[in-house]
Amino acid sequence: MTEEAEYRRLSEMNMKRAREVIEATDVVNIWRGIGAEINLVGSLSMGLMCRHRDIDFHIYTSPLDKEESWLAMSRMAQKAGVRRIEYRDLTDTEEQCIEWHAWYDCGDGLMWQIDMIHMPKGSAYDGYFERVADDVRKRLTPETRDTILRLKYETPETEKVMGIVYYKAVIQDGVRSYADLLKWIAEHDTGGIVEW
């Protein structure tokens, strides 16, 4: 098996497991239960998940009602396997959102992080990351997909590199090696929200 084929196999295995976590936690139905629109975003939605066990959702309601947001997360907290929940109120920032993070124990010693960004419909980032994901999917080739997966696996687990950094560096700017990725990161602003 080639190195690229092994990275693809590991990615598929993790994406299958991520979908099982989504089903086990019932996260989609929990948010729909308060009338929210919930969209899968991030590496799982683009087929580019690797080692990092995180699942990203953007959630929209009109208006953003903090009480309803807490209600949804209280339901999430009752799910077997949910070990921790974190809350950040960013409603008074440019993002206009509530960040929820839940950690789910699959029972196999691996912890999954579920990131749920709750924002009002019509806010500055309403649909933005969904459009970025669509654009990435359209622009991916088999070669750039393999490069992104390889670079994600080559990145030490102690390093935090946002997915959008890989996509922008590889697809837009032709980065093909980990050394070039580090150089690209040093030359670009990768703090906060990286727009494309």
XYZ file of N, CA and C in Angstrom:
588
model
N 0.849 -1.182 0.000
C 0.000 0.000 0.000
C 0.893 1.243 0.000
N 0.585 2.187 -0.875
C 1.374 3.416 -0.930
C 1.075 4.279 0.297
N 1.973 5.225 0.540
C 1.782 6.157 1.644
C 0.469 6.924 1.482
N 0.191 7.388 0.248
C -1.041 8.139 -0.017
C -2.270 7.283 0.242
N -2.218 6.018 -0.183
C -3.348 5.112 0.029
C -3.576 4.876 1.520
N -2.501 4.798 2.287
C -2.633 4.607 3.737
C -3.266 5.831 4.382
N -2.863 7.030 3.957
C -3.474 8.252 4.491
C -4.961 8.308 4.150
N -5.306 7.913 2.929
C -6.720 7.895 2.528
C -7.491 6.893 3.368
N -6.895 5.716 3.619
C -7.553 4.683 4.425
C -7.792 5.176 5.845
N -6.787 5.792 6.451
C -6.933 6.314 7.804
C -7.977 7.428 7.859
N -7.981 8.269 6.846
C -8.963 9.352 6.782
C -10.379 8.784 6.703
N -10.590 7.805 5.831
C -11.911 7.183 5.699
C -12.354 6.528 7.001
N -11.434 5.887 7.679
C -11.743 5.241 8.950
C -12.181 6.276 9.992
N -11.459 7.386 10.076
C -11.818 8.431 11.034
C -13.130 9.113 10.668
N -13.378 9.295 9.376
C -14.643 9.917 8.980
C -15.829 8.995 9.281
N -15.632 7.705 9.110
C -16.699 6.752 9.459
C -16.983 6.827 10.961
N -15.921 6.876 11.748
C -16.079 6.959 13.206
C -16.755 8.273 13.600
N -16.396 9.370 12.929
C -17.006 10.671 13.224
C -18.507 10.627 12.977
N -18.921 9.985 11.907
C -20.361 9.879 11.622
C -21.075 9.052 12.696
N -20.383 8.061 13.231
C -20.951 7.272 14.331
C -21.109 8.133 15.588
N -20.156 9.022 15.834
C -20.241 9.933 16.979
C -21.428 10.876 16.802
N -21.605 11.393 15.604
C -22.744 12.283 15.321
C -24.054 11.562 15.614
N -24.137 10.329 15.168
C -25.361 9.548 15.398
C -25.555 9.237 16.886
N -24.487 8.847 17.561
C -24.588 8.466 18.980
C -24.992 9.642 19.862
N -24.503 10.826 19.543
C -24.822 11.998 20.363
C -26.142 12.639 19.967
N -26.649 12.306 18.784
C -27.908 12.874 18.281
C -27.841 14.402 18.176
N -26.637 14.917 17.939
C -26.408 16.359 17.939
C -27.289 17.099 16.937
N -27.506 16.524 15.773
C -28.309 17.206 14.745
C -29.747 17.362 15.216
N -30.328 16.292 15.729
C -31.720 16.371 16.190
C -31.873 17.233 17.436
N -30.853 17.258 18.281
C -30.914 18.104 19.474
C -31.081 19.562 19.063
N -30.260 20.018 18.110
C -30.346 21.419 17.687
C -31.606 21.691 16.870
N -31.990 20.744 16.043
C -33.242 20.928 15.296
C -34.431 21.016 16.252
N -34.290 20.377 17.416
C -35.345 20.397 18.426
C -35.634 21.781 18.985
N -34.702 22.715 18.835
C -34.975 24.099 19.260
C -35.239 24.995 18.037
N -35.457 24.357 16.880
C -35.769 25.111 15.669
C -34.567 25.633 14.924
N -33.388 25.101 15.218
C -32.155 25.587 14.588
C -31.889 24.881 13.264
N -31.192 25.601 12.400
C -30.603 25.008 11.198
C -29.188 24.619 11.587
N -28.788 23.376 11.344
C -27.451 22.911 11.728
C -26.755 22.344 10.498
N -25.542 22.842 10.249
C -24.776 22.439 9.071
C -23.410 21.903 9.479
N -23.061 20.767 8.917
C -21.730 20.208 9.099
C -20.753 21.047 8.284
N -19.680 21.495 8.909
C -18.631 22.247 8.221
C -17.289 21.610 8.588
N -16.212 22.149 8.082
C -14.899 21.662 8.456
C -14.451 20.445 7.681
N -13.412 19.791 8.187
C -12.738 18.724 7.447
C -13.640 17.533 7.146
N -14.544 17.190 8.046
C -15.442 16.062 7.782
C -16.349 16.371 6.598
N -16.856 17.592 6.519
C -17.756 17.948 5.415
C -17.045 17.953 4.068
N -15.715 18.115 4.076
C -14.946 18.168 2.830
C -14.247 16.847 2.513
N -14.394 15.857 3.393
C -13.715 14.588 3.174
C -12.221 14.672 3.421
N -11.801 15.591 4.312
C -10.380 15.815 4.566
C -10.014 15.619 6.041
N -10.789 14.815 6.742
C -10.497 14.553 8.150
C -9.305 13.611 8.249
N -8.455 13.883 9.231
C -7.280 13.034 9.435
C -7.211 12.566 10.873
N -6.138 12.959 11.564
C -5.921 12.489 12.932
C -6.762 13.209 13.962
N -6.974 14.494 13.760
C -7.687 15.266 14.773
C -9.142 14.840 14.826
N -9.548 14.402 15.983
C -10.904 13.893 16.171
C -11.819 15.046 16.573
N -12.076 15.926 15.615
C -13.000 17.026 15.883
C -14.021 17.125 14.758
N -15.235 17.443 15.171
C -16.382 17.533 14.264
C -16.943 18.940 14.430
N -17.135 19.624 13.307
C -17.536 21.030 13.352
C -18.936 21.244 12.786
N -19.738 21.972 13.557
C -21.075 22.352 13.107
C -21.254 23.854 13.242
N -21.964 24.442 12.293
C -22.455 25.811 12.434
C -23.959 25.737 12.555
N -24.479 26.487 13.501
C -25.879 26.396 13.894
C -26.477 27.788 13.832
N -27.656 27.888 13.228
C -28.295 29.191 13.026
C -29.710 29.203 13.583
N -30.016 30.284 14.291
C -31.393 30.536 14.722
C -31.671 32.024 14.550
N -32.924 32.342 14.515
C -33.332 33.752 14.433
C -34.456 33.982 15.430
N -34.146 34.727 16.495
C -32.847 35.287 16.888
C -32.009 34.224 17.585
N -30.789 34.618 17.965
C -29.972 33.742 18.794
C -30.458 33.931 20.230
N -31.093 32.899 20.750
C -31.655 32.942 22.104
C -30.739 32.110 23.006
N -30.070 32.764 23.950
C -29.120 32.065 24.814
C -29.788 30.964 25.625
N -30.997 31.212 26.052
C -31.715 30.215 26.844
C -31.950 28.944 26.019
N -32.341 29.118 24.755
C -32.555 27.967 23.869
C -31.236 27.242 23.594
N -30.171 28.009 23.457
C -28.852 27.419 23.236
C -28.457 26.546 24.427
N -28.671 27.069 25.636
C -28.396 26.295 26.849
C -29.288 25.060 26.936
N -30.529 25.192 26.496
C -31.449 24.053 26.516
C -30.923 22.925 25.621
N -30.487 23.285 24.424
C -29.938 22.273 23.514
C -28.731 21.584 24.148
N -27.853 22.365 24.749
C -26.655 21.767 25.326
C -26.949 20.984 26.598
N -28.011 21.331 27.308
C -28.373 20.507 28.469
C -28.821 19.122 28.001
N -29.466 19.074 26.843
C -29.847 17.774 26.260
C -28.607 17.001 25.807
N -27.661 17.731 25.239
C -26.409 17.097 24.808
C -25.669 16.520 26.013
N -25.663 17.243 27.115
C -24.948 16.811 28.317
C -25.503 15.504 28.880
N -26.741 15.190 28.572
C -27.365 13.979 29.088
C -27.002 12.731 28.281
N -26.353 12.916 27.145
C -25.988 11.777 26.305
C -24.850 10.992 26.936
N -25.011 9.677 26.959
C -23.944 8.818 27.474
C -22.679 9.067 26.654
N -21.581 9.205 27.332
C -20.313 9.419 26.650
C -19.869 10.867 26.609
N -20.786 11.814 26.798
C -20.386 13.221 26.831
C -19.727 13.469 28.178
N -18.451 13.818 28.167
C -17.672 13.949 29.394
C -17.448 15.390 29.831
N -17.480 16.315 28.886
C -17.195 17.702 29.228
C -17.839 18.618 28.201
N -18.255 19.800 28.663
C -18.813 20.815 27.767
C -18.185 22.154 28.139
N -17.844 22.923 27.112
C -17.264 24.251 27.304
C -18.120 25.278 26.572
N -18.241 26.456 27.173
C -19.096 27.522 26.648
C -18.299 28.810 26.554
N -18.440 29.518 25.438
C -17.844 30.852 25.284
C -18.888 31.761 24.653
N -19.192 32.845 25.318
C -20.161 33.817 24.812
C -19.405 34.893 24.034
N -19.540 34.861 22.722
C -18.899 35.837 21.839
C -19.943 36.677 21.108
N -21.118 36.798 21.727
C -22.201 37.519 21.060
C -21.923 39.007 20.915
N -20.992 39.522 21.718
C -20.669 40.948 21.619
C -19.401 41.202 20.791
N -18.986 40.214 19.999
C -17.820 40.350 19.132
C -18.258 40.329 17.673
N -17.295 40.461 16.775
C -17.580 40.405 15.334
C -18.242 39.078 14.944
N -17.867 37.997 15.633
C -18.410 36.672 15.312
C -19.881 36.527 15.703
N -20.347 37.291 16.685
C -21.742 37.269 17.148
C -22.238 35.850 17.408
N -21.468 35.076 18.152
C -21.840 33.670 18.311
C -21.642 33.195 19.742
N -22.172 32.019 19.972
C -21.869 31.248 21.170
C -21.094 30.033 20.692
N -19.952 29.812 21.297
C -19.149 28.633 20.976
C -19.420 27.562 22.020
N -19.815 26.410 21.550
C -19.971 25.251 22.415
C -18.969 24.198 21.969
N -18.329 23.550 22.922
C -17.424 22.446 22.643
C -17.798 21.311 23.585
N -18.023 20.149 23.018
C -18.344 18.974 23.822
C -17.322 17.886 23.526
N -16.932 17.170 24.550
C -15.995 16.065 24.394
C -16.750 14.763 24.654
N -16.648 13.868 23.687
C -17.395 12.617 23.707
C -16.426 11.438 23.745
N -16.635 10.556 24.701
C -15.819 9.358 24.866
C -16.514 8.202 24.160
N -15.860 7.674 23.135
C -16.432 6.561 22.361
C -16.387 5.230 23.109
N -15.666 5.206 24.223
C -15.555 3.960 24.962
C -14.359 3.131 24.539
N -13.601 3.641 23.572
C -12.424 2.919 23.098
C -11.137 3.649 23.477
N -11.256 4.574 24.437
C -10.098 5.330 24.870
C -9.842 6.592 24.063
N -10.646 6.822 23.040
C -10.469 8.010 22.207
C -11.570 9.027 22.493
N -11.157 10.266 22.628
C -12.091 11.353 22.892
C -12.290 12.156 21.605
N -13.542 12.451 21.301
C -13.891 13.267 20.141
C -14.378 14.625 20.619
N -13.964 15.676 19.925
C -14.426 17.029 20.230
C -15.460 17.427 19.193
N -16.596 17.903 19.679
C -17.656 18.392 18.801
C -17.766 19.895 19.014
N -17.447 20.648 17.972
C -17.505 22.112 18.033
C -18.820 22.563 17.414
N -19.584 23.321 18.182
C -20.889 23.809 17.730
C -20.906 25.317 17.865
N -20.905 26.006 16.754
C -20.887 27.464 16.750
C -22.306 27.934 16.451
N -22.938 28.542 17.450
C -24.340 28.969 17.349
C -24.353 30.465 17.064
N -24.958 30.848 15.943
C -24.989 32.261 15.556
C -26.356 32.627 14.994
N -26.655 33.917 15.000
C -27.952 34.330 14.449
C -27.936 34.302 12.918
N -29.063 33.938 12.347
C -29.206 34.039 10.895
C -28.985 35.488 10.499
N -28.308 35.678 9.380
C -28.055 37.027 8.897
C -26.823 37.682 9.484
N -26.100 36.997 10.371
C -24.892 37.571 10.964
C -23.756 37.545 9.932
N -22.643 38.150 10.283
C -21.525 38.322 9.352
C -21.023 37.006 8.756
N -21.034 35.928 9.539
C -20.501 34.662 9.041
C -21.597 33.649 8.698
N -22.825 34.094 8.576
C -23.935 33.216 8.179
C -23.628 32.621 6.808
N -23.396 31.311 6.757
C -23.152 30.606 5.503
C -21.743 30.730 4.951
N -20.909 31.543 5.576
C -19.566 31.786 5.026
C -18.746 30.501 4.943
N -18.665 29.764 6.043
C -17.816 28.576 6.058
C -18.407 27.443 5.222
N -19.715 27.432 5.076
C -20.343 26.466 4.174
C -19.921 26.765 2.731
N -19.864 28.045 2.371
C -19.427 28.425 1.016
C -17.955 28.105 0.797
N -17.127 28.329 1.821
C -15.707 27.977 1.716
C -15.562 26.474 1.496
N -16.317 25.675 2.258
C -16.248 24.214 2.102
C -16.653 23.800 0.695
N -17.703 24.408 0.154
C -18.121 24.109 -1.218
C -17.006 24.439 -2.199
N -16.365 25.588 -1.994
C -15.288 26.008 -2.885
C -14.107 25.047 -2.805
N -13.745 24.637 -1.599
C -12.637 23.692 -1.437
C -12.968 22.393 -2.155
N -14.163 21.859 -1.945
C -14.565 20.605 -2.594
C -14.483 20.720 -4.118
N -14.918 21.850 -4.673
C -14.890 22.045 -6.131
C -13.467 22.115 -6.671
N -12.561 22.667 -5.876
C -11.198 22.889 -6.353
C -10.247 21.731 -6.060
N -10.674 20.791 -5.222
C -9.817 19.651 -4.897
C -9.585 18.776 -6.114
N -8.362 18.301 -6.247
C -8.016 17.273 -7.229
C -7.517 16.081 -6.422
N -7.410 14.907 -7.038
C -6.843 13.775 -6.290
C -5.452 14.103 -5.719
N -4.657 14.848 -6.478
C -3.299 15.186 -6.032
C -3.326 16.155 -4.848
N -4.177 17.192 -4.895
C -4.215 18.134 -3.777
C -4.852 17.497 -2.543
N -5.827 16.610 -2.758
C -6.420 15.883 -1.620
C -5.343 15.061 -0.912
N -4.558 14.303 -1.687
C -3.495 13.481 -1.100
C -2.455 14.346 -0.396
N -2.133 15.494 -0.981
C -1.150 16.393 -0.365
C -1.663 16.920 0.965
N -2.912 17.348 0.993
C -3.489 17.867 2.238
C -3.505 16.797 3.315
N -3.956 15.593 2.964
C -3.975 14.507 3.948
C -2.567 14.216 4.455
N -1.582 14.155 3.546
C -0.206 13.872 3.957
C 0.310 14.958 4.896
N 0.087 16.221 4.539
C 0.566 17.315 5.388
C -0.108 17.296 6.756
N -1.388 16.961 6.786
C -2.069 16.865 8.079
C -1.453 15.760 8.931
N -1.117 14.627 8.314
C -0.502 13.539 9.073
C 0.929 13.863 9.468
N 1.639 14.652 8.659
C 3.019 15.016 8.981
C 3.104 16.083 10.070
N 2.019 16.810 10.285
C 2.013 17.839 11.321
C 1.995 17.166 12.692
N 2.960 17.487 13.549
C 2.963 16.870 14.887
C 1.645 17.159 15.614
N 1.195 16.182 16.387
C -0.079 16.339 17.093
C -0.059 17.483 18.088
N 1.131 17.899 18.483
C 1.241 19.012 19.428
C 1.037 20.368 18.746
N 1.073 20.394 17.429
C 0.900 21.637 16.670
C -0.567 21.804 16.282
N -1.083 23.016 16.435
C -2.474 23.303 16.062
C -2.463 24.134 14.781
N -2.851 23.506 13.681
C -2.945 24.182 12.389
C -4.386 24.035 11.917
N -5.055 25.161 11.701
C -6.442 25.106 11.236
C -6.508 24.500 9.830
N -7.571 23.774 9.571
C -7.748 23.135 8.279
C -7.647 24.110 7.121
N -8.248 25.290 7.263
C -8.250 26.271 6.183
C -6.830 26.661 5.780
N -5.882 26.596 6.717
C -4.488 26.914 6.406
C -3.935 25.909 5.402
N -4.184 24.612 5.622
C -3.739 23.593 4.674
C -4.376 23.834 3.298
N -5.697 24.067 3.289
C -6.413 24.173 2.020
C -5.933 25.364 1.212
N -5.769 26.480 1.892
C -5.327 27.699 1.219
C -3.886 27.538 0.711
N -3.012 26.999 1.558
C -1.606 26.842 1.184
C -1.444 25.874 0.013
N -2.149 24.749 0.063
C -1.990 23.718 -0.964
C -2.732 24.088 -2.244
N -4.010 24.418 -2.137
C -4.833 24.640 -3.328
C -4.515 25.972 -3.996
N -4.410 27.019 -3.190
C -4.215 28.358 -3.759
C -2.748 28.646 -4.085
N -1.837 28.215 -3.179
C -0.453 28.649 -3.315
C 0.539 27.533 -3.639
N 0.051 26.316 -3.888
C 0.912 25.252 -4.403
C 1.871 24.612 -3.426
N 1.656 24.767 -2.124
C 2.529 24.147 -1.126
C 2.422 22.622 -1.261
N 3.594 21.940 -1.224
C 3.591 20.493 -1.388
C 4.392 19.742 -0.326
N 5.136 20.471 0.532
C 5.926 19.799 1.564
C 5.648 20.438 2.921
N 5.952 19.682 3.980
C 5.734 20.205 5.324
C 6.642 21.410 5.594
N 7.881 21.357 5.092
C 8.801 22.489 5.264
C 8.225 23.739 4.603
N 7.663 23.574 3.407
C 7.056 24.722 2.717
C 5.796 25.199 3.440
N 5.063 24.278 4.055
C 3.892 24.671 4.829
C 4.309 25.553 6.005
N 5.347 25.155 6.723
C 5.833 25.961 7.848
C 6.276 27.344 7.375
N 6.935 27.397 6.236
C 7.356 28.686 5.673
C 6.130 29.522 5.313
N 5.124 28.882 4.712
C 3.889 29.580 4.318
C 3.205 30.159 5.552
N 3.115 29.371 6.611
C 2.482 29.825 7.858
C 3.228 31.031 8.419
N 4.561 30.983 8.390
C 5.364 32.088 8.918
C 5.138 33.382 8.130
N 4.790 33.251 6.865
C 4.621 34.423 5.992
C 3.188 34.935 5.921
N 2.253 34.250 6.542
C 0.831 34.625 6.454
C 0.219 34.752 7.849
N -0.798 35.568 7.933
C -1.524 35.722 9.193
C -2.486 34.539 9.329
N -2.197 33.664 10.273
C -3.048 32.489 10.474
C -3.711 32.498 11.838
N -3.722 33.651 12.499
C -4.401 33.791 13.776
C -5.841 34.217 13.539
N -6.729 33.841 14.421
C -8.137 34.228 14.277
C -8.793 33.485 13.120
N -9.753 34.140 12.491
C -10.460 33.533 11.364
C -9.666 33.787 10.101
N -9.257 32.705 9.444
C -8.500 32.817 8.177
C -9.521 32.810 7.053
N -9.616 33.920 6.362
C -10.610 34.019 5.282
C -9.974 33.649 3.966
N -10.840 33.172 3.070
C -10.373 32.778 1.731
C -11.433 33.206 0.748
